[in-house]
Amino acid sequence: DVRAANRLAIAGLVPDLTLLLDLSAAEGLVRADTRGSRDRMEVAGADFHERVSQAFAKFADTMWQNSHAECGPIVRIDARGEEEEVTDRIAATIAGRWPETFGSIVRSNR
């Protein structure tokens, strides 16, 4: 019933691509701490963050995606490292998907 209602609401639209930035819960919380005080979600316990991380990891699984076609393709991006490194991974993924449109966004120093 939920999927039928969702199909009606979105009129068959499916994302062309979803990028899943993958970072361990511990590393994500370290990054959050560098921004200042933690928000309501960030103060939840480590168990909560681990469960959320595991749930998101399922989205990048091919079998999960095949059974949830309404979500469109989901590509996992390693979010470890410096901001520039992660940006390069994102750019490479997008350029690989649509080289004629986004091929120029990949830096020449890759």
PDB file of C-alpha atoms in Angstrom:
ATOM      1  CA  ASP A   1       0.000   0.000   0.000  1.00  0.00           C
ATOM      2  CA  VAL A   2       2.815   2.395   0.861  1.00  0.00           C
ATOM      3  CA  ARG A   3       4.625   1.717  -2.413  1.00  0.00           C
ATOM      4  CA  ALA A   4       1.392   2.188  -4.387  1.00  0.00           C
ATOM      5  CA  ALA A   5       0.740   5.513  -2.655  1.00  0.00           C
ATOM      6  CA  ASN A   6       4.322   6.558  -3.258  1.00  0.00           C
ATOM      7  CA  ARG A   7       4.106   5.694  -6.992  1.00  0.00           C
ATOM      8  CA  LEU A   8       0.961   7.794  -7.248  1.00  0.00           C
ATOM      9  CA  ALA A   9       2.547  10.718  -5.398  1.00  0.00           C
ATOM     10  CA  ILE A  10       5.735  10.776  -7.469  1.00  0.00           C
ATOM     11  CA  ALA A  11       4.052  10.020 -10.810  1.00  0.00           C
ATOM     12  CA  GLY A  12       6.660   7.419 -11.668  1.00  0.00           C
ATOM     13  CA  LEU A  13       9.664   9.667 -11.154  1.00  0.00           C
ATOM     14  CA  VAL A  14      12.790   7.832 -10.046  1.00  0.00           C
ATOM     15  CA  PRO A  15      16.134   9.454  -9.187  1.00  0.00           C
ATOM     16  CA  ASP A  16      18.799   9.108 -11.872  1.00  0.00           C
ATOM     17  CA  LEU A  17      21.413   8.592  -9.171  1.00  0.00           C
ATOM     18  CA  THR A  18      21.727   8.811  -5.409  1.00  0.00           C
ATOM     19  CA  LEU A  19      25.154   9.161  -3.824  1.00  0.00           C
ATOM     20  CA  LEU A  20      25.569   7.472  -0.451  1.00  0.00           C
ATOM     21  CA  LEU A  21      28.476   9.048   1.423  1.00  0.00           C
ATOM     22  CA  ASP A  22      29.837   6.210   3.544  1.00  0.00           C
ATOM     23  CA  LEU A  23      31.721   7.025   6.726  1.00  0.00           C
ATOM     24  CA  SER A  24      31.931   5.086   9.965  1.00  0.00           C
ATOM     25  CA  ALA A  25      29.766   6.371  12.776  1.00  0.00           C
ATOM     26  CA  ALA A  26      32.833   7.105  14.883  1.00  0.00           C
ATOM     27  CA  GLU A  27      34.524   9.128  12.135  1.00  0.00           C
ATOM     28  CA  GLY A  28      31.307  11.000  11.432  1.00  0.00           C
ATOM     29  CA  LEU A  29      30.982  11.996  15.066  1.00  0.00           C
ATOM     30  CA  VAL A  30      34.579  13.223  15.127  1.00  0.00           C
ATOM     31  CA  ARG A  31      33.744  15.445  12.160  1.00  0.00           C
ATOM     32  CA  ALA A  32      30.602  16.662  13.906  1.00  0.00           C
ATOM     33  CA  ASP A  33      32.650  17.561  16.971  1.00  0.00           C
ATOM     34  CA  THR A  34      34.912  19.794  14.870  1.00  0.00           C
ATOM     35  CA  ARG A  35      31.834  21.869  13.956  1.00  0.00           C
ATOM     36  CA  GLY A  36      31.000  22.546  17.594  1.00  0.00           C
ATOM     37  CA  SER A  37      28.306  21.120  19.810  1.00  0.00           C
ATOM     38  CA  ARG A  38      26.423  18.037  18.653  1.00  0.00           C
ATOM     39  CA  ASP A  39      22.815  18.287  17.501  1.00  0.00           C
ATOM     40  CA  ARG A  40      19.933  16.110  18.710  1.00  0.00           C
ATOM     41  CA  MET A  41      20.779  13.215  16.378  1.00  0.00           C
ATOM     42  CA  GLU A  42      24.502  13.392  17.015  1.00  0.00           C
ATOM     43  CA  VAL A  43      24.097  13.040  20.790  1.00  0.00           C
ATOM     44  CA  ALA A  44      22.369   9.664  20.395  1.00  0.00           C
ATOM     45  CA  GLY A  45      24.406   6.702  21.593  1.00  0.00           C
ATOM     46  CA  ALA A  46      26.963   4.740  19.590  1.00  0.00           C
ATOM     47  CA  ASP A  47      24.522   1.823  19.194  1.00  0.00           C
ATOM     48  CA  PHE A  48      22.038   4.095  17.446  1.00  0.00           C
ATOM     49  CA  HIS A  49      24.665   5.412  15.048  1.00  0.00           C
ATOM     50  CA  GLU A  50      25.883   1.909  14.260  1.00  0.00           C
ATOM     51  CA  ARG A  51      22.330   0.752  13.444  1.00  0.00           C
ATOM     52  CA  VAL A  52      21.817   3.754  11.164  1.00  0.00           C
ATOM     53  CA  SER A  53      25.137   3.071   9.445  1.00  0.00           C
ATOM     54  CA  GLN A  54      24.204  -0.566   8.846  1.00  0.00           C
ATOM     55  CA  ALA A  55      20.791   0.419   7.471  1.00  0.00           C
ATOM     56  CA  PHE A  56      22.334   2.864   4.999  1.00  0.00           C
ATOM     57  CA  ALA A  57      24.906   0.249   3.936  1.00  0.00           C
ATOM     58  CA  LYS A  58      22.011  -1.947   2.779  1.00  0.00           C
ATOM     59  CA  PHE A  59      20.932   0.731   0.292  1.00  0.00           C
ATOM     60  CA  ALA A  60      24.120   0.262  -1.740  1.00  0.00           C
ATOM     61  CA  ASP A  61      23.527  -3.497  -1.969  1.00  0.00           C
ATOM     62  CA  THR A  62      22.495  -4.627  -5.465  1.00  0.00           C
ATOM     63  CA  MET A  63      19.871  -7.056  -4.174  1.00  0.00           C
ATOM     64  CA  TRP A  64      18.260  -4.322  -2.051  1.00  0.00           C
ATOM     65  CA  GLN A  65      18.257  -1.929  -4.994  1.00  0.00           C
ATOM     66  CA  ASN A  66      16.708  -4.549  -7.293  1.00  0.00           C
ATOM     67  CA  SER A  67      13.844  -4.991  -4.853  1.00  0.00           C
ATOM     68  CA  HIS A  68      13.397  -1.208  -4.436  1.00  0.00           C
ATOM     69  CA  ALA A  69      13.512   0.026  -8.027  1.00  0.00           C
ATOM     70  CA  GLU A  70      11.543   3.119  -7.027  1.00  0.00           C
ATOM     71  CA  CYS A  71      14.703   4.398  -5.295  1.00  0.00           C
ATOM     72  CA  GLY A  72      16.799   4.433  -8.454  1.00  0.00           C
ATOM     73  CA  PRO A  73      20.479   3.573  -8.507  1.00  0.00           C
ATOM     74  CA  ILE A  74      22.451   4.194  -5.332  1.00  0.00           C
ATOM     75  CA  VAL A  75      26.241   4.402  -5.442  1.00  0.00           C
ATOM     76  CA  ARG A  76      28.382   4.197  -2.325  1.00  0.00           C
ATOM     77  CA  ILE A  77      31.107   6.853  -2.062  1.00  0.00           C
ATOM     78  CA  ASP A  78      33.930   6.385   0.428  1.00  0.00           C
ATOM     79  CA  ALA A  79      33.719   9.542   2.552  1.00  0.00           C
ATOM     80  CA  ARG A  80      36.969   8.967   4.444  1.00  0.00           C
ATOM     81  CA  GLY A  81      39.808  11.414   3.978  1.00  0.00           C
ATOM     82  CA  GLU A  82      40.078  15.097   3.324  1.00  0.00           C
ATOM     83  CA  GLU A  83      37.229  17.104   1.812  1.00  0.00           C
ATOM     84  CA  GLU A  84      39.098  17.429  -1.487  1.00  0.00           C
ATOM     85  CA  GLU A  85      39.574  13.652  -1.747  1.00  0.00           C
ATOM     86  CA  VAL A  86      35.873  13.009  -1.167  1.00  0.00           C
ATOM     87  CA  THR A  87      34.974  15.727  -3.659  1.00  0.00           C
ATOM     88  CA  ASP A  88      37.206  14.020  -6.241  1.00  0.00           C
ATOM     89  CA  ARG A  89      35.449  10.683  -5.640  1.00  0.00           C
ATOM     90  CA  ILE A  90      32.053  12.302  -6.077  1.00  0.00           C
ATOM     91  CA  ALA A  91      33.153  14.091  -9.260  1.00  0.00           C
ATOM     92  CA  ALA A  92      34.606  10.878 -10.691  1.00  0.00           C
ATOM     93  CA  THR A  93      31.382   8.994  -9.990  1.00  0.00           C
ATOM     94  CA  ILE A  94      29.212  11.637 -11.626  1.00  0.00           C
ATOM     95  CA  ALA A  95      31.573  12.027 -14.581  1.00  0.00           C
ATOM     96  CA  GLY A  96      31.690   8.259 -15.020  1.00  0.00           C
ATOM     97  CA  ARG A  97      27.917   8.152 -15.168  1.00  0.00           C
ATOM     98  CA  TRP A  98      27.501  11.108 -17.535  1.00  0.00           C
ATOM     99  CA  PRO A  99      30.921  11.737 -19.158  1.00  0.00           C
ATOM    100  CA  GLU A 100      29.567  13.903 -21.971  1.00  0.00           C
ATOM    101  CA  THR A 101      27.998  16.312 -19.480  1.00  0.00           C
ATOM    102  CA  PHE A 102      30.271  16.147 -16.440  1.00  0.00           C
ATOM    103  CA  GLY A 103      33.567  14.745 -17.738  1.00  0.00           C
ATOM    104  CA  SER A 104      35.247  18.119 -17.320  1.00  0.00           C
ATOM    105  CA  ILE A 105      34.585  18.260 -13.551  1.00  0.00           C
ATOM    106  CA  VAL A 106      37.193  15.589 -12.840  1.00  0.00           C
ATOM    107  CA  ARG A 107      40.422  17.296 -11.903  1.00  0.00           C
ATOM    108  CA  SER A 108      43.417  16.679 -14.103  1.00  0.00           C
ATOM    109  CA  ASN A 109      45.578  15.745 -11.098  1.00  0.00           C
ATOM    110  CA  ARG A 110      43.647  12.537 -10.421  1.00  0.00           C
TER     111      ARG A 110
END
